[in-house]
Amino acid sequence: MGLFSRRDKAPKAAADDQPALASSQSKTSLTSASSSIVTPINTSSRIINRTSAGTTSTAGPGTPLTPFSPTGMNPTLPKVDMPRPPDPQLDPAGYLRSLSAVRERCQMLWSKALKNDLRHFDVDMRKFPDVVSFVANIIKRDYDAPFTTIPPHGRYQHFGVGGRDRIAHLLATWPEDMVDNTEKCKRMIDLFLVSVLLDAGAGTKWSYKSVENGRVYRRSEGIAVATLDMFKTGLFSGSPANKYQVDKEGLRQLTVEKLAQGLQSTPGNEMAGLEGRAQLLIRLSEALNNTEYFGEDGRPGNMLDHILSHPSTQASSVIIVPLTVLWNVLMDGLAPIWPPSRTAINGVSLGDAWPCSSMPQPAQSPTSPTFSPFPNTTGQSNGIAPWESILPFHKLTQWLTYSLMQPMQSIMKIQFAGQELLTGLPEYRNGGLFIDMGVMTLKPEDQERGLQHYAEYCQRTGTKAVEVAPMFEPSDDVIVEWRGATVGFLDMLALEVNRVLKAELAGGELSLAQVLEAGSWKGGREIAEVSRPNTKEPPILIDSDGTVF
């Protein structure tokens, strides 16, 4: 069978349960809705069918529908005015930490990509229609038109690997007369937050054998199942009364050894970046001391109380929360978890934001990712301020936002206004899609430098080179440029996929989050399996510390 042969699909919802996509859930954010992309080329003959790299199981649909089904989740919301981001001239750190800054800054780099004016990549836009066709065909393969059963991108789906809805099963074990919906939602927030923070690239060696059924899972799905198993044993809880929670006391007691045991990371089955992941969770215990967001017991799920009581939250027939309320909780509340080596301005850590040579440069560009203090007076040199050279992504925070909305929407019926501010996630599956399909090609001098880095990495770690690929540190200018272009290309991809699927959509529209879930992330993984069948790794490797990808 070919890659686009029919697979088991998610059950169709009744027609009466399929409302039109809400405006807050839709609309990609290109500056123009028009397009000059030519009719996509059919690429189905190039690829063969395969099992996902995440699991050895071949059973069941790819996306379970309960309890977080998208059906009925998108009522039309009243207009909600979103607060403007800080003025970068007055508060550059505040601006670069805002969600709005991600797309605004990445579009500057993406515009260079469209003109084939990047420093580290050659760009061939003639290949972009192939990507559109590839992704559209994956969506048609796995879902029935008009595609209303596609859930938004989120961590929940990874818990359903192998067709078993582990989250629904877990929720069903908590009696309603003992655990109300508020507490259920808090438990899901606890679980999802820890699982997302652990969800960096696992490496090629690692796999996880499920305690539940003995099946072996890898990559993101394997980390999800492992996190769930650890959560159910109470590893992250310091409360004798409730093992099904994450709190500051439980995380304070966490060690690299305990996490390694929970993840089954052993010699020959090493989890990449294990120590970085452990330190991230240990630093999370300190962040949870913020009682405004996380309550006296320092629990991630307590952010629900903060969100529901926030002055911007509208509670009438439906609870409407501006997305920026959740965003600020995650950006401000979790700020202490980021490594001290991250980019900072005036001592304020920016998180997942990095200097990039393709962005506007002041006369003297920062020589390290931690330039401080911010210049006085106008803060500008040759008319360009140092902050303008920084490219923000906030990938983990966005992944958290996508993922934590799911339990709040499904269990508490909260609707989030302003979801269109979220961008595509600049990680190696989405980004690898554009490289493996030929839109972006690493320039020869960078290819050589990356291969040298990989050779040194193999020698340093004792890794056997199976399928050689260039490797870079997360802060390398190559990686930053690649990620910035990926954000722009994902916006463009969502727009073009909607155009190609217009007839099947029957007046509807796929949100960017749905294209990420059903198309680009899955497509990036599947094309990697074809291009590098032994390792299934992306075309560019990240020498990761376990806190970015």
Short mmCIF file of C-alpha atoms in Angstrom, two decimals, residues 89-405:
data_model
loop_
_atom_site.label_atom_id
_atom_site.label_comp_id
_atom_site.label_asym_id
_atom_site.label_seq_id
_atom_site.Cartn_x
_atom_site.Cartn_y
_atom_site.Cartn_z
CA GLN A 89 11.21 50.63 22.89
CA LEU A 90 10.11 50.99 26.53
CA ASP A 91 10.07 47.35 27.64
CA PRO A 92 12.01 45.18 25.18
CA ALA A 93 12.07 42.16 27.50
CA GLY A 94 8.32 42.36 28.05
CA TYR A 95 7.70 42.61 24.33
CA LEU A 96 9.97 39.68 23.42
CA ARG A 97 8.26 37.55 26.07
CA SER A 98 4.83 38.31 24.62
CA LEU A 99 3.01 35.90 22.33
CA SER A 100 2.46 38.59 19.69
CA ALA A 101 6.22 39.05 19.29
CA VAL A 102 6.75 35.49 18.03
CA ARG A 103 4.86 35.87 14.78
CA GLU A 104 5.80 39.53 14.30
CA ARG A 105 9.53 38.87 14.57
CA CYS A 106 9.49 35.56 12.69
CA GLN A 107 7.64 37.14 9.78
CA MET A 108 10.61 39.45 9.29
CA LEU A 109 12.89 36.46 8.84
CA TRP A 110 10.31 34.55 6.80
CA SER A 111 10.10 37.45 4.33
CA LYS A 112 13.82 36.97 3.73
CA ALA A 113 13.25 33.27 3.20
CA LEU A 114 10.70 33.99 0.48
CA LYS A 115 13.38 36.01 -1.32
CA ASN A 116 15.99 33.27 -0.81
CA ASP A 117 17.97 35.70 1.32
CA LEU A 118 18.80 33.56 4.36
CA ARG A 119 22.34 33.20 5.68
CA HIS A 120 22.36 29.46 6.24
CA PHE A 121 19.72 28.00 3.90
CA ASP A 122 18.91 28.07 0.23
CA VAL A 123 15.15 28.31 -0.29
CA ASP A 124 13.33 26.85 -3.30
CA MET A 125 9.69 27.94 -3.25
CA ARG A 126 9.01 25.78 -6.29
CA LYS A 127 9.00 22.84 -3.85
CA PHE A 128 6.38 24.36 -1.55
CA PRO A 129 3.40 23.00 -3.51
CA ASP A 130 4.80 19.51 -2.90
CA VAL A 131 4.61 20.14 0.84
CA VAL A 132 1.04 21.40 0.55
CA SER A 133 -0.01 18.33 -1.43
CA PHE A 134 1.82 15.98 0.94
CA VAL A 135 0.15 17.44 4.05
CA ALA A 136 -3.30 17.70 2.44
CA ASN A 137 -3.13 14.04 1.39
CA ILE A 138 -2.17 12.96 4.91
CA ILE A 139 -5.20 14.81 6.27
CA LYS A 140 -7.48 13.15 3.70
CA ARG A 141 -5.94 9.77 4.44
CA ASP A 142 -6.55 9.94 8.19
CA TYR A 143 -9.79 11.95 8.48
CA ASP A 144 -13.11 12.14 6.69
CA ALA A 145 -14.28 15.39 5.13
CA PRO A 146 -15.21 17.98 6.26
CA PHE A 147 -12.49 17.18 8.84
CA THR A 148 -14.37 18.50 11.87
CA THR A 149 -13.11 15.59 13.99
CA ILE A 150 -9.51 16.84 13.82
CA PRO A 151 -8.58 18.01 17.32
CA PRO A 152 -6.33 21.01 17.85
CA HIS A 153 -2.67 20.23 18.40
CA GLY A 154 -2.04 19.22 22.01
CA ARG A 155 -0.35 16.79 24.34
CA TYR A 156 -3.57 14.87 25.00
CA GLN A 157 -3.39 12.97 21.70
CA HIS A 158 0.00 11.46 22.59
CA PHE A 159 -1.53 9.70 25.59
CA GLY A 160 -3.77 7.83 23.13
CA VAL A 161 -0.96 6.02 21.31
CA GLY A 162 -1.99 2.56 20.13
CA GLY A 163 -5.67 3.52 20.06
CA ARG A 164 -6.15 3.37 23.86
CA ASP A 165 -7.57 6.51 25.45
CA ARG A 166 -5.61 6.42 28.69
CA ILE A 167 -6.85 9.83 29.81
CA ALA A 168 -10.51 8.83 29.51
CA HIS A 169 -9.73 5.65 31.45
CA LEU A 170 -7.95 7.60 34.19
CA LEU A 171 -10.81 10.11 34.50
CA ALA A 172 -13.28 7.25 34.77
CA THR A 173 -11.45 5.86 37.81
CA TRP A 174 -12.24 8.98 39.83
CA PRO A 175 -15.85 8.80 41.17
CA GLU A 176 -17.85 11.96 40.47
CA ASP A 177 -19.16 12.11 44.03
CA MET A 178 -15.58 12.25 45.33
CA VAL A 179 -13.69 14.15 42.63
CA ASP A 180 -15.54 17.09 41.07
CA ASN A 181 -14.81 18.57 37.66
CA THR A 182 -12.64 21.34 39.08
CA GLU A 183 -10.34 18.83 40.75
CA LYS A 184 -10.32 16.60 37.66
CA CYS A 185 -9.27 19.56 35.55
CA LYS A 186 -6.53 20.48 38.03
CA ARG A 187 -5.19 16.94 37.91
CA MET A 188 -5.08 17.05 34.12
CA ILE A 189 -3.27 20.39 34.20
CA ASP A 190 -0.75 18.90 36.63
CA LEU A 191 -0.17 15.88 34.42
CA PHE A 192 -0.08 17.71 31.10
CA LEU A 193 2.31 20.41 32.34
CA VAL A 194 4.91 17.94 33.57
CA SER A 195 4.50 15.79 30.47
CA VAL A 196 5.04 18.76 28.16
CA LEU A 197 8.11 19.92 30.05
CA LEU A 198 9.60 16.46 29.64
CA ASP A 199 8.65 16.35 25.95
CA ALA A 200 11.97 17.16 24.32
CA GLY A 201 13.64 14.93 21.75
CA ALA A 202 14.19 11.54 23.37
CA GLY A 203 17.03 10.46 21.10
CA THR A 204 17.39 7.34 18.96
CA LYS A 205 18.32 4.89 21.72
CA TRP A 206 15.43 5.37 24.11
CA SER A 207 12.16 3.48 24.32
CA TYR A 208 9.62 2.84 27.06
CA LYS A 209 7.90 -0.43 27.92
CA SER A 210 4.39 0.29 29.15
CA VAL A 211 3.65 -0.87 32.69
CA GLU A 212 0.04 -1.28 31.58
CA ASN A 213 0.34 -3.60 28.59
CA GLY A 214 4.02 -4.31 28.00
CA ARG A 215 4.08 -2.62 24.61
CA VAL A 216 7.08 -0.52 23.65
CA TYR A 217 6.67 3.16 22.78
CA ARG A 218 9.18 5.76 21.65
CA ARG A 219 9.63 9.49 21.22
CA SER A 220 6.85 11.88 22.26
CA GLU A 221 4.26 9.13 22.74
CA GLY A 222 6.68 7.11 24.83
CA ILE A 223 7.40 10.11 27.06
CA ALA A 224 3.65 10.71 27.43
CA VAL A 225 2.96 7.13 28.53
CA ALA A 226 5.96 7.16 30.87
CA THR A 227 4.85 10.43 32.45
CA LEU A 228 1.36 9.07 32.97
CA ASP A 229 2.73 5.97 34.67
CA MET A 230 4.92 8.10 36.95
CA PHE A 231 1.97 10.40 37.70
CA LYS A 232 -0.21 7.45 38.72
CA THR A 233 2.44 6.20 41.16
CA GLY A 234 2.56 9.62 42.87
CA LEU A 235 6.17 10.37 41.90
CA PHE A 236 5.43 14.09 41.46
CA SER A 237 3.17 14.47 44.52
CA GLY A 238 4.19 15.46 48.03
CA SER A 239 0.67 15.03 49.37
CA PRO A 240 -0.15 11.82 51.29
CA ALA A 241 -3.84 12.57 50.65
CA ASN A 242 -3.61 12.75 46.85
CA LYS A 243 -1.02 10.97 44.75
CA TYR A 244 -2.72 12.20 41.56
CA GLN A 245 -1.19 15.65 41.62
CA VAL A 246 2.01 17.55 40.95
CA ASP A 247 3.24 19.95 43.63
CA LYS A 248 6.36 21.74 44.79
CA GLU A 249 7.09 19.27 47.57
CA GLY A 250 6.93 16.28 45.28
CA LEU A 251 9.20 17.91 42.71
CA ARG A 252 11.70 18.98 45.37
CA GLN A 253 12.22 15.32 46.17
CA LEU A 254 12.84 14.44 42.53
CA THR A 255 16.34 13.37 41.50
CA VAL A 256 17.97 12.44 38.22
CA GLU A 257 18.05 8.85 39.45
CA LYS A 258 14.33 8.77 40.25
CA LEU A 259 13.45 10.29 36.88
CA ALA A 260 15.77 7.85 35.10
CA GLN A 261 14.01 4.98 36.84
CA GLY A 262 10.59 6.33 35.88
CA LEU A 263 11.65 6.79 32.27
CA GLN A 264 13.44 3.42 32.20
CA SER A 265 16.60 5.24 31.11
CA THR A 266 19.45 2.74 31.49
CA PRO A 267 22.74 2.02 29.71
CA GLY A 268 21.81 1.09 26.16
CA ASN A 269 18.40 2.75 26.57
CA GLU A 270 19.49 6.27 27.46
CA MET A 271 17.07 9.17 27.36
CA ALA A 272 18.80 12.12 25.68
CA GLY A 273 19.15 15.19 27.90
CA LEU A 274 17.96 13.34 31.01
CA GLU A 275 19.76 15.59 33.47
CA GLY A 276 18.45 18.72 31.76
CA ARG A 277 14.89 17.41 32.05
CA ALA A 278 15.34 16.54 35.71
CA GLN A 279 16.77 19.97 36.49
CA LEU A 280 13.86 21.58 34.64
CA LEU A 281 11.37 19.83 36.93
CA ILE A 282 13.42 20.59 40.04
CA ARG A 283 13.47 24.28 39.07
CA LEU A 284 9.72 23.99 38.52
CA SER A 285 9.39 23.22 42.25
CA GLU A 286 10.84 26.66 42.97
CA ALA A 287 8.58 28.35 40.42
CA LEU A 288 5.56 26.79 42.13
CA ASN A 289 6.28 28.93 45.20
CA ASN A 290 4.37 31.68 43.35
CA THR A 291 1.16 31.58 45.39
CA GLU A 292 -0.64 34.06 43.11
CA TYR A 293 -0.67 31.51 40.32
CA PHE A 294 -0.14 28.17 42.03
CA GLY A 295 -1.71 28.50 45.48
CA GLU A 296 -0.33 27.70 48.91
CA ASP A 297 0.39 24.07 48.06
CA GLY A 298 2.36 25.02 44.94
CA ARG A 299 0.41 23.02 42.40
CA PRO A 300 0.26 23.76 38.63
CA GLY A 301 -3.46 22.92 38.54
CA ASN A 302 -4.18 25.82 40.88
CA MET A 303 -3.66 28.16 37.94
CA LEU A 304 -7.28 27.27 37.17
CA ASP A 305 -8.39 29.27 40.23
CA HIS A 306 -6.33 32.24 39.10
CA ILE A 307 -7.71 32.08 35.58
CA LEU A 308 -11.35 31.78 36.67
CA SER A 309 -11.04 34.68 39.12
CA HIS A 310 -9.08 36.95 36.77
CA PRO A 311 -10.76 40.34 36.12
CA SER A 312 -10.54 39.76 32.34
CA THR A 313 -12.45 36.47 32.52
CA GLN A 314 -16.06 36.75 31.38
CA ALA A 315 -18.49 34.40 33.09
CA SER A 316 -22.06 34.36 31.80
CA SER A 317 -23.64 31.53 29.85
CA VAL A 318 -20.11 30.47 28.88
CA ILE A 319 -16.76 31.21 30.51
CA ILE A 320 -14.54 33.23 28.16
CA VAL A 321 -10.88 33.75 29.00
CA PRO A 322 -8.50 35.95 26.97
CA LEU A 323 -5.62 33.71 25.91
CA THR A 324 -3.16 36.26 27.28
CA VAL A 325 -4.32 35.42 30.82
CA LEU A 326 -3.14 31.83 30.43
CA TRP A 327 -0.04 32.98 28.54
CA ASN A 328 1.02 35.34 31.33
CA VAL A 329 0.60 32.61 33.93
CA LEU A 330 2.91 30.34 31.97
CA MET A 331 5.48 32.97 30.96
CA ASP A 332 5.67 34.72 34.33
CA GLY A 333 4.89 31.80 36.60
CA LEU A 334 7.33 29.43 34.93
CA ALA A 335 10.12 31.97 34.28
CA PRO A 336 12.39 30.50 36.99
CA ILE A 337 12.56 27.10 35.26
CA TRP A 338 14.66 28.23 32.30
CA PRO A 339 18.42 27.65 32.42
CA PRO A 340 20.47 30.72 33.43
CA SER A 341 22.29 30.55 30.10
CA ARG A 342 19.20 31.68 28.21
CA THR A 343 19.07 35.07 26.52
CA ALA A 344 18.47 37.93 28.97
CA ILE A 345 17.98 41.68 28.81
CA ASN A 346 18.72 43.67 31.98
CA GLY A 347 18.75 40.45 33.93
CA VAL A 348 15.29 39.41 32.68
CA SER A 349 15.43 35.96 31.10
CA LEU A 350 13.63 35.79 27.77
CA GLY A 351 13.24 32.01 27.76
CA ASP A 352 13.18 30.47 24.29
CA ALA A 353 14.50 33.52 22.42
CA TRP A 354 17.85 33.78 20.68
CA PRO A 355 20.09 36.21 18.79
CA CYS A 356 19.88 35.68 15.04
CA SER A 357 22.22 37.15 12.45
CA SER A 358 19.40 37.35 9.89
CA MET A 359 17.55 39.85 12.06
CA PRO A 360 18.40 43.58 12.15
CA GLN A 361 21.79 44.06 13.78
CA PRO A 362 23.06 46.97 15.87
CA ALA A 363 26.54 48.32 15.14
CA GLN A 364 27.99 46.01 17.77
CA SER A 365 25.97 42.83 17.91
CA PRO A 366 25.86 40.89 21.17
CA THR A 367 28.61 38.30 21.26
CA SER A 368 26.78 35.94 23.61
CA PRO A 369 23.15 35.03 24.25
CA THR A 370 23.21 36.81 27.63
CA PHE A 371 23.94 40.44 26.81
CA SER A 372 23.14 42.82 29.67
CA PRO A 373 22.64 45.49 30.80
CA PHE A 374 20.44 46.96 28.12
CA PRO A 375 22.00 50.19 26.75
CA ASN A 376 20.90 53.43 28.34
CA THR A 377 19.45 56.53 26.66
CA THR A 378 17.85 55.54 23.36
CA GLY A 379 19.21 52.02 23.52
CA GLN A 380 20.09 52.22 19.85
CA SER A 381 23.21 52.06 17.77
CA ASN A 382 23.01 52.98 14.09
CA GLY A 383 19.24 53.24 14.59
CA ILE A 384 18.85 49.57 15.62
CA ALA A 385 18.39 48.50 19.23
CA PRO A 386 20.01 45.28 20.47
CA TRP A 387 16.61 43.69 21.19
CA GLU A 388 15.83 43.77 17.47
CA SER A 389 18.42 41.06 16.84
CA ILE A 390 16.51 38.63 19.07
CA LEU A 391 14.13 36.05 17.62
CA PRO A 392 11.55 34.70 20.14
CA PHE A 393 9.85 31.30 19.78
CA HIS A 394 8.63 30.19 23.23
CA LYS A 395 8.01 26.73 21.82
CA LEU A 396 7.52 24.90 25.11
CA THR A 397 5.28 27.67 26.45
CA GLN A 398 3.17 27.54 23.29
CA TRP A 399 3.07 23.74 23.46
CA LEU A 400 1.90 24.11 27.06
CA THR A 401 -0.73 26.62 26.01
CA TYR A 402 -2.11 24.38 23.26
CA SER A 403 -2.09 21.41 25.65
CA LEU A 404 -3.48 22.99 28.84
CA MET A 405 -6.39 24.53 26.97
#
